[in-house]
């Protein structure tokens, strides 16, 4: 084990799609770290199993290839990197191991705020207001979608640092051909990925604040987005109809859907700046009740939330946790299985989805 834990804010989390107990985290400390959560009766046990060090600035996003052995990371150093974990190293219980850097993708104008695998052989990244499609074998950029020329459409001014159209999140439609991007001007932009090129499908001005993240449900029908002013919108992308919209009591920074076997019910989880997880249940045609799950100890702000593909685990992380009573609460908070922390108190918290959704 190379390090005790992150030494800066945790911006993104991603559970391995094959080994559900393997979690990757992206941090302000320029690293990607790998965490193993034991199976069965020992699920509460967690440990750092590896680290990927190669970026020269904050790592902002991380994602797994569908086969579970390649990891992509996106950084403020204007690059995306690909890391390989051989099968014997990717499995839980194999002991500490570090990822092997296999490719560095260069050519982004600024920070890279998205990295998503497209099928087996391509990677999608986003920088400023542009999207890039890369070939995994050669590392060549296959296509660059130009930045949006549309004027700002939200009612709130975009800070000069984030000009209109700046992409903060990009998510691939499960089982489909679209990618959705959440942008600084409050617009949700949707693109078509067919023909190895990016074509605009629609631009949806949904938020008055900056759109921070978006997420598809497991069926690829519903697309939700959250904004820094706390607004939430869920869309049926088959009809581009708004299913429901609402506003949280705090700013929201990330969101994901919980895998659910009930075809008519979805549960969206949003990460709040109040240190809480906000849960929203809705069908494919209408909204439902909202729940708020407060986690202890409360970080200054949650920046990321992610669910394991098998629906067993949910992870959240963000800024530094409050120092008082940290150790006691970290081990004994209700429904909380484990916490990974270091001296600087940057924590990744692991929850049972059953506990979170049993209200």
Short mmCIF file of C-alpha atoms in Angstrom, two decimals:
data_model
loop_
_atom_site.label_atom_id
_atom_site.label_comp_id
_atom_site.label_asym_id
_atom_site.label_seq_id
_atom_site.Cartn_x
_atom_site.Cartn_y
_atom_site.Cartn_z
CA UNK A 1 0.00 0.00 0.00
CA UNK A 2 1.67 3.15 -1.23
CA UNK A 3 -0.22 5.85 0.68
CA UNK A 4 -2.60 6.19 3.61
CA UNK A 5 -5.18 8.20 1.67
CA UNK A 6 -5.93 11.33 -0.30
CA UNK A 7 -4.38 14.63 0.72
CA UNK A 8 -6.87 16.84 -1.07
CA UNK A 9 -10.51 17.08 -2.13
CA UNK A 10 -12.02 14.05 -3.86
CA UNK A 11 -13.65 15.16 -7.11
CA UNK A 12 -14.89 11.88 -8.57
CA UNK A 13 -15.59 8.23 -7.76
CA UNK A 14 -16.10 5.17 -9.95
CA UNK A 15 -16.91 1.58 -8.97
CA UNK A 16 -15.38 -1.11 -11.16
CA UNK A 17 -18.12 -2.63 -13.39
CA UNK A 18 -16.76 -6.19 -12.99
CA UNK A 19 -15.28 -6.24 -9.48
CA UNK A 20 -18.01 -4.41 -7.57
CA UNK A 21 -15.86 -4.08 -4.46
CA UNK A 22 -13.16 -2.08 -6.25
CA UNK A 23 -13.51 1.70 -6.17
CA UNK A 24 -11.40 4.37 -7.89
CA UNK A 25 -11.19 7.96 -6.63
CA UNK A 26 -9.84 11.12 -8.29
CA UNK A 27 -8.36 13.86 -6.16
CA UNK A 28 -6.92 17.32 -5.82
CA UNK A 29 -3.67 15.64 -4.72
CA UNK A 30 -2.94 14.71 -8.38
CA UNK A 31 -3.60 11.00 -7.84
CA UNK A 32 -6.10 8.26 -8.55
CA UNK A 33 -6.41 5.80 -5.68
CA UNK A 34 -7.91 2.32 -5.64
CA UNK A 35 -9.91 1.00 -2.71
CA UNK A 36 -10.97 -2.56 -1.99
CA UNK A 37 -14.20 -3.33 -0.13
CA UNK A 38 -14.33 -6.93 1.10
CA UNK A 39 -17.18 -9.24 0.11
CA UNK A 40 -19.83 -10.98 2.18
CA UNK A 41 -19.69 -10.72 5.95
CA UNK A 42 -16.56 -8.61 5.73
CA UNK A 43 -18.09 -5.93 3.48
CA UNK A 44 -17.46 -3.30 6.16
CA UNK A 45 -13.72 -3.85 5.72
CA UNK A 46 -12.01 -1.49 3.29
CA UNK A 47 -8.42 -0.68 2.41
CA UNK A 48 -6.40 1.16 -0.16
CA UNK A 49 -5.15 -1.34 -2.72
CA UNK A 50 -3.25 0.85 -5.15
CA UNK A 51 -2.51 4.28 -6.58
CA UNK A 52 -2.06 5.75 -10.07
CA UNK A 53 0.38 8.66 -10.11
CA UNK A 54 1.21 10.41 -13.37
CA UNK A 55 -0.79 13.63 -13.60
CA UNK A 56 0.85 16.98 -12.87
CA UNK A 57 -2.28 18.65 -11.51
CA UNK A 58 -5.59 17.76 -9.89
CA UNK A 59 -7.36 14.65 -11.18
CA UNK A 60 -10.95 15.71 -11.86
CA UNK A 61 -12.66 12.62 -13.32
CA UNK A 62 -12.17 8.86 -13.41
CA UNK A 63 -13.97 5.99 -15.18
CA UNK A 64 -13.60 2.25 -15.89
CA UNK A 65 -13.63 0.33 -19.14
CA UNK A 66 -16.48 -2.21 -19.30
CA UNK A 67 -14.01 -5.10 -18.94
CA UNK A 68 -12.83 -3.70 -15.60
CA UNK A 69 -9.08 -3.75 -16.31
CA UNK A 70 -8.50 -0.30 -17.83
CA UNK A 71 -9.03 2.96 -16.00
CA UNK A 72 -9.25 6.46 -17.50
CA UNK A 73 -8.42 9.64 -15.61
CA UNK A 74 -8.96 13.28 -16.60
CA UNK A 75 -6.93 16.11 -15.12
CA UNK A 76 -6.50 19.83 -14.74
CA UNK A 77 -3.09 19.32 -16.40
CA UNK A 78 -5.02 19.23 -19.75
CA UNK A 79 -4.47 15.50 -20.31
CA UNK A 80 -6.38 12.26 -19.96
CA UNK A 81 -4.50 9.08 -19.07
CA UNK A 82 -5.22 5.38 -19.46
CA UNK A 83 -4.12 2.89 -16.80
CA UNK A 84 -4.07 -0.91 -16.93
CA UNK A 85 -4.68 -3.29 -14.04
CA UNK A 86 -4.01 -6.92 -15.02
CA UNK A 87 -6.76 -9.37 -13.95
CA UNK A 88 -4.72 -10.74 -11.07
CA UNK A 89 -4.26 -7.19 -9.76
CA UNK A 90 -7.78 -5.92 -10.37
CA UNK A 91 -9.50 -8.53 -8.20
CA UNK A 92 -10.13 -7.84 -4.54
CA UNK A 93 -7.83 -9.57 -2.12
CA UNK A 94 -4.88 -9.72 -4.51
CA UNK A 95 -2.87 -7.30 -2.40
CA UNK A 96 -1.67 -3.73 -3.05
CA UNK A 97 -0.94 -2.88 -6.68
CA UNK A 98 -0.51 0.22 -8.81
CA UNK A 99 -1.93 0.86 -12.23
CA UNK A 100 0.43 0.82 -15.21
CA UNK A 101 0.25 3.98 -17.35
CA UNK A 102 -0.38 2.88 -20.95
CA UNK A 103 -1.44 6.09 -22.72
CA UNK A 104 -1.48 9.87 -22.25
CA UNK A 105 -3.98 11.76 -24.42
CA UNK A 106 -2.83 15.30 -25.12
CA UNK A 107 -4.31 18.20 -27.04
CA UNK A 108 -7.02 19.54 -24.74
CA UNK A 109 -7.13 23.35 -24.45
CA UNK A 110 -7.73 23.46 -20.68
CA UNK A 111 -8.77 21.21 -17.79
CA UNK A 112 -10.40 17.91 -18.74
CA UNK A 113 -13.73 17.57 -16.94
CA UNK A 114 -14.97 14.31 -18.45
CA UNK A 115 -13.68 10.91 -19.52
CA UNK A 116 -16.12 8.20 -20.56
CA UNK A 117 -15.49 4.99 -22.48
CA UNK A 118 -17.48 4.60 -25.68
CA UNK A 119 -17.89 0.93 -26.53
CA UNK A 120 -14.74 -1.18 -26.39
CA UNK A 121 -12.27 0.95 -28.33
CA UNK A 122 -12.96 4.64 -27.79
CA UNK A 123 -12.81 7.29 -25.07
CA UNK A 124 -14.81 10.52 -24.88
CA UNK A 125 -13.30 13.53 -23.10
CA UNK A 126 -14.42 17.13 -22.59
CA UNK A 127 -12.40 20.31 -22.17
CA UNK A 128 -13.76 23.86 -22.08
CA UNK A 129 -16.86 23.60 -24.32
CA UNK A 130 -15.47 20.96 -26.70
CA UNK A 131 -15.84 17.17 -26.87
CA UNK A 132 -13.09 14.84 -28.07
CA UNK A 133 -13.38 11.24 -29.29
CA UNK A 134 -10.19 9.16 -29.00
CA UNK A 135 -9.06 5.81 -30.39
CA UNK A 136 -7.75 3.66 -27.51
CA UNK A 137 -5.31 1.67 -29.60
CA UNK A 138 -3.48 4.50 -31.32
CA UNK A 139 -4.23 7.36 -28.95
CA UNK A 140 -5.34 9.45 -31.93
CA UNK A 141 -8.17 11.97 -31.72
CA UNK A 142 -10.84 10.71 -34.10
CA UNK A 143 -13.13 13.72 -33.85
CA UNK A 144 -13.47 17.02 -32.03
CA UNK A 145 -16.89 18.57 -31.65
CA UNK A 146 -16.55 22.37 -31.75
CA UNK A 147 -17.54 24.46 -28.80
CA UNK A 148 -21.09 25.76 -28.50
CA UNK A 149 -21.76 29.02 -30.28
CA UNK A 150 -25.07 29.43 -28.51
CA UNK A 151 -25.43 32.45 -26.20
CA UNK A 152 -25.94 32.01 -22.49
CA UNK A 153 -29.57 31.14 -21.85
CA UNK A 154 -29.80 30.96 -18.06
CA UNK A 155 -31.00 33.73 -15.81
CA UNK A 156 -27.78 33.73 -13.81
CA UNK A 157 -24.49 35.16 -15.03
CA UNK A 158 -21.72 32.64 -15.68
CA UNK A 159 -18.48 33.55 -13.87
CA UNK A 160 -15.75 34.69 -16.23
CA UNK A 161 -13.72 31.59 -15.33
CA UNK A 162 -16.44 29.36 -16.84
CA UNK A 163 -17.63 30.78 -20.11
CA UNK A 164 -21.04 29.66 -21.46
CA UNK A 165 -21.02 26.06 -22.62
CA UNK A 166 -18.11 24.90 -20.43
CA UNK A 167 -18.62 21.16 -19.89
CA UNK A 168 -18.52 19.91 -16.29
CA UNK A 169 -19.95 16.44 -16.85
CA UNK A 170 -20.50 14.01 -19.72
CA UNK A 171 -22.41 10.71 -19.48
CA UNK A 172 -22.95 7.99 -22.09
CA UNK A 173 -26.49 6.66 -22.55
CA UNK A 174 -26.73 3.01 -21.41
CA UNK A 175 -27.52 0.81 -24.38
CA UNK A 176 -27.89 3.82 -26.67
CA UNK A 177 -25.97 6.18 -28.91
CA UNK A 178 -26.23 9.50 -27.08
CA UNK A 179 -23.98 11.41 -24.71
CA UNK A 180 -25.29 14.16 -22.43
CA UNK A 181 -23.21 17.07 -21.18
CA UNK A 182 -23.97 19.40 -18.24
CA UNK A 183 -22.67 22.88 -19.00
CA UNK A 184 -21.78 26.08 -17.17
CA UNK A 185 -24.61 28.10 -18.75
CA UNK A 186 -27.27 25.81 -17.27
CA UNK A 187 -27.83 24.02 -20.58
CA UNK A 188 -27.95 20.24 -20.94
CA UNK A 189 -26.53 19.43 -24.37
CA UNK A 190 -27.11 16.02 -25.95
CA UNK A 191 -24.99 14.55 -28.75
CA UNK A 192 -25.27 11.55 -31.05
CA UNK A 193 -22.22 9.26 -31.13
CA UNK A 194 -23.02 7.21 -34.21
CA UNK A 195 -20.61 7.10 -37.17
CA UNK A 196 -17.66 7.80 -34.84
CA UNK A 197 -18.54 11.48 -34.92
CA UNK A 198 -20.42 13.80 -32.58
CA UNK A 199 -23.62 15.40 -33.85
CA UNK A 200 -25.86 17.71 -31.82
CA UNK A 201 -29.24 16.22 -30.91
CA UNK A 202 -30.64 19.02 -28.74
CA UNK A 203 -29.78 21.80 -26.30
CA UNK A 204 -32.03 22.02 -23.25
CA UNK A 205 -31.86 25.25 -21.15
CA UNK A 206 -32.92 23.62 -17.88
CA UNK A 207 -31.13 25.50 -15.10
CA UNK A 208 -30.71 29.11 -14.02
CA UNK A 209 -27.50 28.13 -12.22
CA UNK A 210 -24.48 26.31 -13.61
CA UNK A 211 -25.30 22.68 -14.44
CA UNK A 212 -22.84 20.58 -12.43
CA UNK A 213 -23.63 16.99 -13.40
CA UNK A 214 -26.01 14.70 -15.28
CA UNK A 215 -26.95 11.02 -15.11
CA UNK A 216 -28.90 8.45 -17.15
CA UNK A 217 -31.09 5.82 -15.56
CA UNK A 218 -30.26 2.13 -16.16
CA UNK A 219 -32.69 1.90 -19.10
CA UNK A 220 -31.29 4.95 -20.90
CA UNK A 221 -34.72 6.58 -20.95
CA UNK A 222 -34.50 9.16 -18.16
CA UNK A 223 -31.83 11.84 -18.04
CA UNK A 224 -31.44 13.99 -14.94
CA UNK A 225 -29.22 16.96 -14.21
CA UNK A 226 -28.36 19.00 -11.12
CA UNK A 227 -27.06 22.54 -10.75
CA UNK A 228 -24.95 24.57 -8.36
CA UNK A 229 -28.04 26.53 -7.27
CA UNK A 230 -29.77 23.31 -6.16
CA UNK A 231 -32.14 22.86 -9.08
CA UNK A 232 -32.90 19.35 -10.37
CA UNK A 233 -34.58 18.31 -13.59
CA UNK A 234 -35.51 14.86 -14.91
CA UNK A 235 -36.28 14.38 -18.61
CA UNK A 236 -37.75 11.52 -20.66
CA UNK A 237 -35.35 11.62 -23.59
CA UNK A 238 -37.63 9.50 -25.77
CA UNK A 239 -39.98 12.48 -25.98
CA UNK A 240 -37.79 15.27 -24.53
CA UNK A 241 -40.57 15.75 -21.98
CA UNK A 242 -39.88 17.07 -18.48
CA UNK A 243 -40.87 14.41 -15.94
CA UNK A 244 -40.33 16.60 -12.90
CA UNK A 245 -38.18 19.37 -11.53
CA UNK A 246 -37.38 20.65 -8.08
CA UNK A 247 -34.93 22.56 -5.92
CA UNK A 248 -32.79 21.29 -3.06
CA UNK A 249 -32.03 23.38 0.01
CA UNK A 250 -28.37 23.60 -0.98
CA UNK A 251 -26.14 23.50 -4.02
CA UNK A 252 -25.69 20.17 -5.79
CA UNK A 253 -22.43 18.96 -7.33
CA UNK A 254 -23.00 15.41 -8.63
CA UNK A 255 -25.70 12.81 -9.16
CA UNK A 256 -26.26 9.18 -10.10
CA UNK A 257 -29.13 6.73 -10.41
CA UNK A 258 -29.30 3.68 -8.19
CA UNK A 259 -29.60 0.41 -10.15
CA UNK A 260 -33.14 -0.77 -9.64
CA UNK A 261 -34.99 -3.91 -10.73
CA UNK A 262 -38.33 -2.12 -10.52
CA UNK A 263 -38.78 -0.86 -14.07
CA UNK A 264 -41.29 1.85 -13.17
CA UNK A 265 -39.38 3.48 -10.29
CA UNK A 266 -36.10 5.39 -10.35
CA UNK A 267 -34.04 6.73 -7.48
CA UNK A 268 -31.72 9.65 -8.18
CA UNK A 269 -29.03 10.44 -5.60
CA UNK A 270 -27.50 13.94 -5.57
CA UNK A 271 -24.43 15.10 -3.65
CA UNK A 272 -25.09 18.30 -1.71
CA UNK A 273 -22.88 21.12 -0.52
CA UNK A 274 -24.51 20.61 2.88
CA UNK A 275 -22.65 17.29 3.23
CA UNK A 276 -25.82 15.26 2.68
CA UNK A 277 -27.05 12.82 0.05
CA UNK A 278 -30.38 13.90 -1.43
CA UNK A 279 -32.57 11.06 -2.75
CA UNK A 280 -35.40 11.60 -5.24
CA UNK A 281 -37.81 8.87 -6.36
CA UNK A 282 -39.72 9.21 -9.60
CA UNK A 283 -41.31 7.09 -12.31
CA UNK A 284 -40.67 7.49 -16.01
CA UNK A 285 -43.68 9.77 -16.25
CA UNK A 286 -43.91 11.71 -12.99
CA UNK A 287 -41.97 12.81 -9.93
CA UNK A 288 -42.34 11.52 -6.41
CA UNK A 289 -41.20 12.19 -2.86
CA UNK A 290 -37.76 13.47 -1.90
CA UNK A 291 -35.57 12.21 0.94
CA UNK A 292 -32.41 13.61 2.48
CA UNK A 293 -29.84 11.29 4.02
CA UNK A 294 -27.36 13.18 6.20
CA UNK A 295 -23.99 11.54 6.59
CA UNK A 296 -21.77 11.90 9.64
CA UNK A 297 -19.24 13.32 9.93
CA UNK A 298 -20.44 15.95 7.47
CA UNK A 299 -17.78 17.07 4.99
CA UNK A 300 -17.63 20.74 4.12
CA UNK A 301 -19.19 19.80 0.80
CA UNK A 302 -19.92 16.63 -1.15
CA UNK A 303 -18.48 16.74 -4.64
CA UNK A 304 -19.09 13.21 -5.92
CA UNK A 305 -21.42 10.25 -5.60
CA UNK A 306 -21.33 6.90 -7.42
CA UNK A 307 -23.11 3.56 -7.26
CA UNK A 308 -21.72 0.09 -7.82
CA UNK A 309 -23.16 -1.60 -10.91
CA UNK A 310 -24.67 -4.45 -8.89
CA UNK A 311 -26.58 -1.97 -6.75
CA UNK A 312 -25.00 -3.07 -3.47
CA UNK A 313 -22.86 -0.05 -2.60
CA UNK A 314 -22.95 3.72 -2.85
CA UNK A 315 -19.92 5.98 -2.29
CA UNK A 316 -19.68 9.73 -1.67
CA UNK A 317 -16.77 12.10 -1.10
CA UNK A 318 -15.76 15.73 -1.25
CA UNK A 319 -13.99 18.22 0.97
CA UNK A 320 -12.39 17.81 4.38
CA UNK A 321 -14.56 16.48 7.19
CA UNK A 322 -15.08 18.34 10.46
CA UNK A 323 -12.40 17.42 12.94
CA UNK A 324 -14.47 17.12 16.12
CA UNK A 325 -15.62 13.57 16.82
CA UNK A 326 -14.32 12.40 13.47
CA UNK A 327 -13.13 8.94 14.44
CA UNK A 328 -16.20 8.02 16.48
CA UNK A 329 -18.74 9.12 13.89
CA UNK A 330 -16.81 7.71 10.97
CA UNK A 331 -17.04 4.20 12.38
CA UNK A 332 -20.51 4.33 13.89
CA UNK A 333 -22.75 6.52 11.73
CA UNK A 334 -26.08 4.83 11.03
CA UNK A 335 -26.13 2.82 7.76
CA UNK A 336 -22.51 3.69 7.09
CA UNK A 337 -20.36 0.64 6.39
CA UNK A 338 -16.89 2.15 6.30
CA UNK A 339 -14.82 5.28 5.91
CA UNK A 340 -11.40 5.74 4.37
CA UNK A 341 -9.46 8.68 5.74
CA UNK A 342 -6.01 10.08 6.31
CA UNK A 343 -4.60 12.70 8.66
CA UNK A 344 -6.07 15.52 6.57
CA UNK A 345 -9.53 13.97 6.99
CA UNK A 346 -10.44 13.68 3.32
CA UNK A 347 -12.86 10.80 3.40
CA UNK A 348 -14.66 8.43 1.08
CA UNK A 349 -17.80 7.11 2.69
CA UNK A 350 -19.37 3.80 1.70
CA UNK A 351 -23.08 3.07 2.18
CA UNK A 352 -25.43 0.18 1.70
CA UNK A 353 -28.02 1.19 -0.89
CA UNK A 354 -30.57 -0.95 0.93
CA UNK A 355 -30.13 1.23 4.01
CA UNK A 356 -30.40 4.44 2.01
CA UNK A 357 -33.57 3.44 0.16
CA UNK A 358 -35.44 1.73 3.00
CA UNK A 359 -37.25 4.89 4.17
#
